[in-house]
Short mmCIF file of C-alpha atoms in Angstrom, two decimals:
data_model
loop_
_atom_site.label_atom_id
_atom_site.label_comp_id
_atom_site.label_asym_id
_atom_site.label_seq_id
_atom_site.Cartn_x
_atom_site.Cartn_y
_atom_site.Cartn_z
CA LEU Q 1 -3.17 13.11 -19.65
CA HIS Q 2 -1.92 12.89 -16.02
CA ILE Q 3 -2.76 9.65 -13.95
CA ASP Q 4 -2.19 9.62 -10.68
CA MET Q 5 -4.02 6.87 -8.32
CA ASP Q 6 -4.43 8.19 -5.11
CA ALA Q 7 -4.14 6.00 -2.23
CA PHE Q 8 -2.79 3.38 -4.72
CA TYR Q 9 -1.42 0.79 -1.91
CA ALA Q 10 -4.52 1.09 -0.04
CA GLN Q 11 -6.35 -0.18 -3.39
CA VAL Q 12 -3.95 -2.83 -3.75
CA GLU Q 13 -4.44 -4.50 -0.24
CA HIS Q 14 -8.36 -3.97 -0.50
CA ARG Q 15 -8.11 -5.87 -4.03
CA ARG Q 16 -5.82 -8.83 -2.24
CA THR Q 17 -7.47 -9.21 1.30
CA GLY Q 18 -10.77 -8.76 0.09
CA ILE Q 19 -11.40 -5.58 2.67
CA ALA Q 20 -14.61 -3.83 1.91
CA ARG Q 21 -14.05 -0.45 0.13
CA ASP Q 22 -15.93 1.27 2.62
CA GLU Q 23 -14.38 0.02 5.58
CA PRO Q 24 -11.23 2.18 6.88
CA LEU Q 25 -7.91 0.65 5.69
CA ALA Q 26 -4.14 1.97 5.70
CA VAL Q 27 -1.26 0.91 4.79
CA GLN Q 28 1.74 0.31 7.76
CA GLN Q 29 5.42 0.37 7.34
CA TRP Q 30 6.49 -0.76 10.47
CA GLU Q 31 5.34 1.56 12.79
CA GLY Q 32 4.18 4.06 10.42
CA LEU Q 33 0.96 4.67 8.17
CA ILE Q 34 2.31 4.52 4.46
CA ALA Q 35 -0.89 5.10 2.53
CA VAL Q 36 -4.40 6.06 3.58
CA ASN Q 37 -8.10 5.31 1.99
CA TYR Q 38 -10.74 7.36 2.01
CA ALA Q 39 -12.59 5.59 4.32
CA ALA Q 40 -10.04 6.36 6.75
CA ARG Q 41 -9.31 9.75 5.93
CA ALA Q 42 -13.24 10.48 6.44
CA ARG Q 43 -12.69 9.22 10.25
CA GLY Q 44 -9.17 11.58 10.57
CA ILE Q 45 -6.49 9.32 9.39
CA SER Q 46 -3.52 10.95 7.45
CA ARG Q 47 -0.75 9.21 6.56
CA HIS Q 48 2.60 9.09 8.67
CA MET Q 49 0.56 9.07 11.46
CA ASN Q 50 2.06 5.97 13.83
CA VAL Q 51 -0.04 2.33 14.16
CA HIS Q 52 -1.11 3.39 17.54
CA GLU Q 53 -2.18 6.86 17.17
CA ALA Q 54 -4.36 5.65 14.14
CA LYS Q 55 -5.60 2.87 16.02
CA LYS Q 56 -6.76 4.83 19.02
CA ALA Q 57 -8.35 7.40 16.72
CA CYS Q 58 -10.12 4.80 14.36
CA PRO Q 59 -10.47 1.38 16.51
CA GLU Q 60 -11.96 -0.15 13.04
CA LEU Q 61 -8.85 0.76 11.14
CA HIS Q 62 -7.44 -2.47 9.06
CA CYS Q 63 -3.91 -2.04 8.88
CA VAL Q 64 -2.03 -4.09 6.72
CA HIS Q 65 1.62 -4.20 6.88
CA VAL Q 66 3.81 -3.85 3.46
CA GLU Q 67 5.20 -7.33 2.10
CA VAL Q 68 8.43 -8.25 4.18
CA ILE Q 69 11.23 -10.77 3.41
CA SER Q 70 12.93 -11.75 6.16
CA GLY Q 71 16.22 -10.92 6.53
CA GLY Q 72 17.92 -14.12 8.30
CA LYS Q 73 21.16 -15.53 6.88
CA GLY Q 74 20.33 -15.89 3.51
CA GLU Q 75 17.18 -16.08 3.64
CA ALA Q 76 14.76 -14.31 0.70
CA SER Q 77 11.35 -16.46 1.74
CA ALA Q 78 8.58 -14.11 1.88
CA LEU Q 79 6.94 -14.19 5.42
CA GLU Q 80 3.02 -15.36 5.95
CA GLY Q 81 0.79 -12.54 7.13
CA ASP Q 82 0.48 -9.28 8.59
CA GLU Q 83 0.32 -9.83 11.99
CA LEU Q 84 3.93 -11.24 11.92
CA ALA Q 85 5.53 -8.80 9.47
CA THR Q 86 4.88 -5.98 12.30
CA GLN Q 87 6.17 -8.36 14.87
CA LEU Q 88 9.49 -7.78 13.20
CA GLY Q 89 11.93 -4.97 13.88
CA ARG Q 90 13.19 -2.58 11.31
CA GLY Q 91 16.51 -4.40 11.25
CA ASP Q 92 15.05 -8.39 11.07
CA GLY Q 93 13.27 -7.87 7.79
CA LYS Q 94 13.30 -5.75 3.96
CA VAL Q 95 10.18 -4.16 2.67
CA SER Q 96 9.45 -5.73 -0.93
CA LEU Q 97 7.35 -3.25 -3.23
CA GLY Q 98 6.92 -6.13 -5.61
CA ARG Q 99 3.03 -6.73 -5.15
CA TYR Q 100 2.50 -2.94 -5.02
CA ARG Q 101 4.86 -2.65 -8.41
CA THR Q 102 2.79 -6.02 -9.99
CA ALA Q 103 -0.58 -4.03 -9.86
CA SER Q 104 1.40 -0.79 -11.01
CA ALA Q 105 2.59 -3.03 -13.89
CA GLU Q 106 -1.16 -4.14 -14.53
CA VAL Q 107 -2.80 -0.60 -14.88
CA PHE Q 108 0.10 0.68 -17.05
CA ALA Q 109 -0.59 -2.43 -19.57
CA ALA Q 110 -4.19 -1.49 -19.18
CA LEU Q 111 -3.46 2.06 -20.42
CA GLN Q 112 -1.28 0.79 -23.49
CA PRO Q 113 -4.00 0.63 -26.05
CA PHE Q 114 -5.10 3.88 -25.34
CA GLY Q 115 -1.83 5.66 -25.97
CA THR Q 116 1.73 5.97 -24.88
CA VAL Q 117 2.08 5.46 -21.26
CA GLU Q 118 5.43 7.22 -19.73
CA LYS Q 119 5.89 6.11 -16.12
CA ALA Q 120 6.61 8.75 -13.60
CA SER Q 121 6.09 6.55 -10.32
CA ILE Q 122 4.87 3.44 -9.48
CA ASP Q 123 1.40 4.89 -9.21
CA GLU Q 124 1.50 8.05 -11.16
CA ALA Q 125 2.00 7.91 -15.55
CA TYR Q 126 1.52 10.36 -18.33
CA LEU Q 127 -0.66 9.43 -21.44
CA ASP Q 128 -0.23 10.78 -24.73
CA VAL Q 129 -3.40 10.31 -26.63
#
């Protein structure tokens, strides 16, 4: 059985932020969108649009930035808040996919009782049933 979790990063952010699933939401990395939920797609938003273009097309779009780890002298603390992450430039911090890896591990663990799980990517697996 092939499992591909569509809009996975967006689903993780819905759960984390509490934003209703029927509200348009996109996950951004710097100025680009890397995941878009179904409500945003219905309003013409797609992956790889830039944030300004997407907000112009859909002003009610919630843009959630991936977690950023500050890039200061040896600092490794996660920044607080999506707005702060969007203020940083690419050279000022490093993207962390930790929250998505954690959610992925939770999903794959929930699938374990049903058969052998072979992970293909962070949001895709094969289940041998």
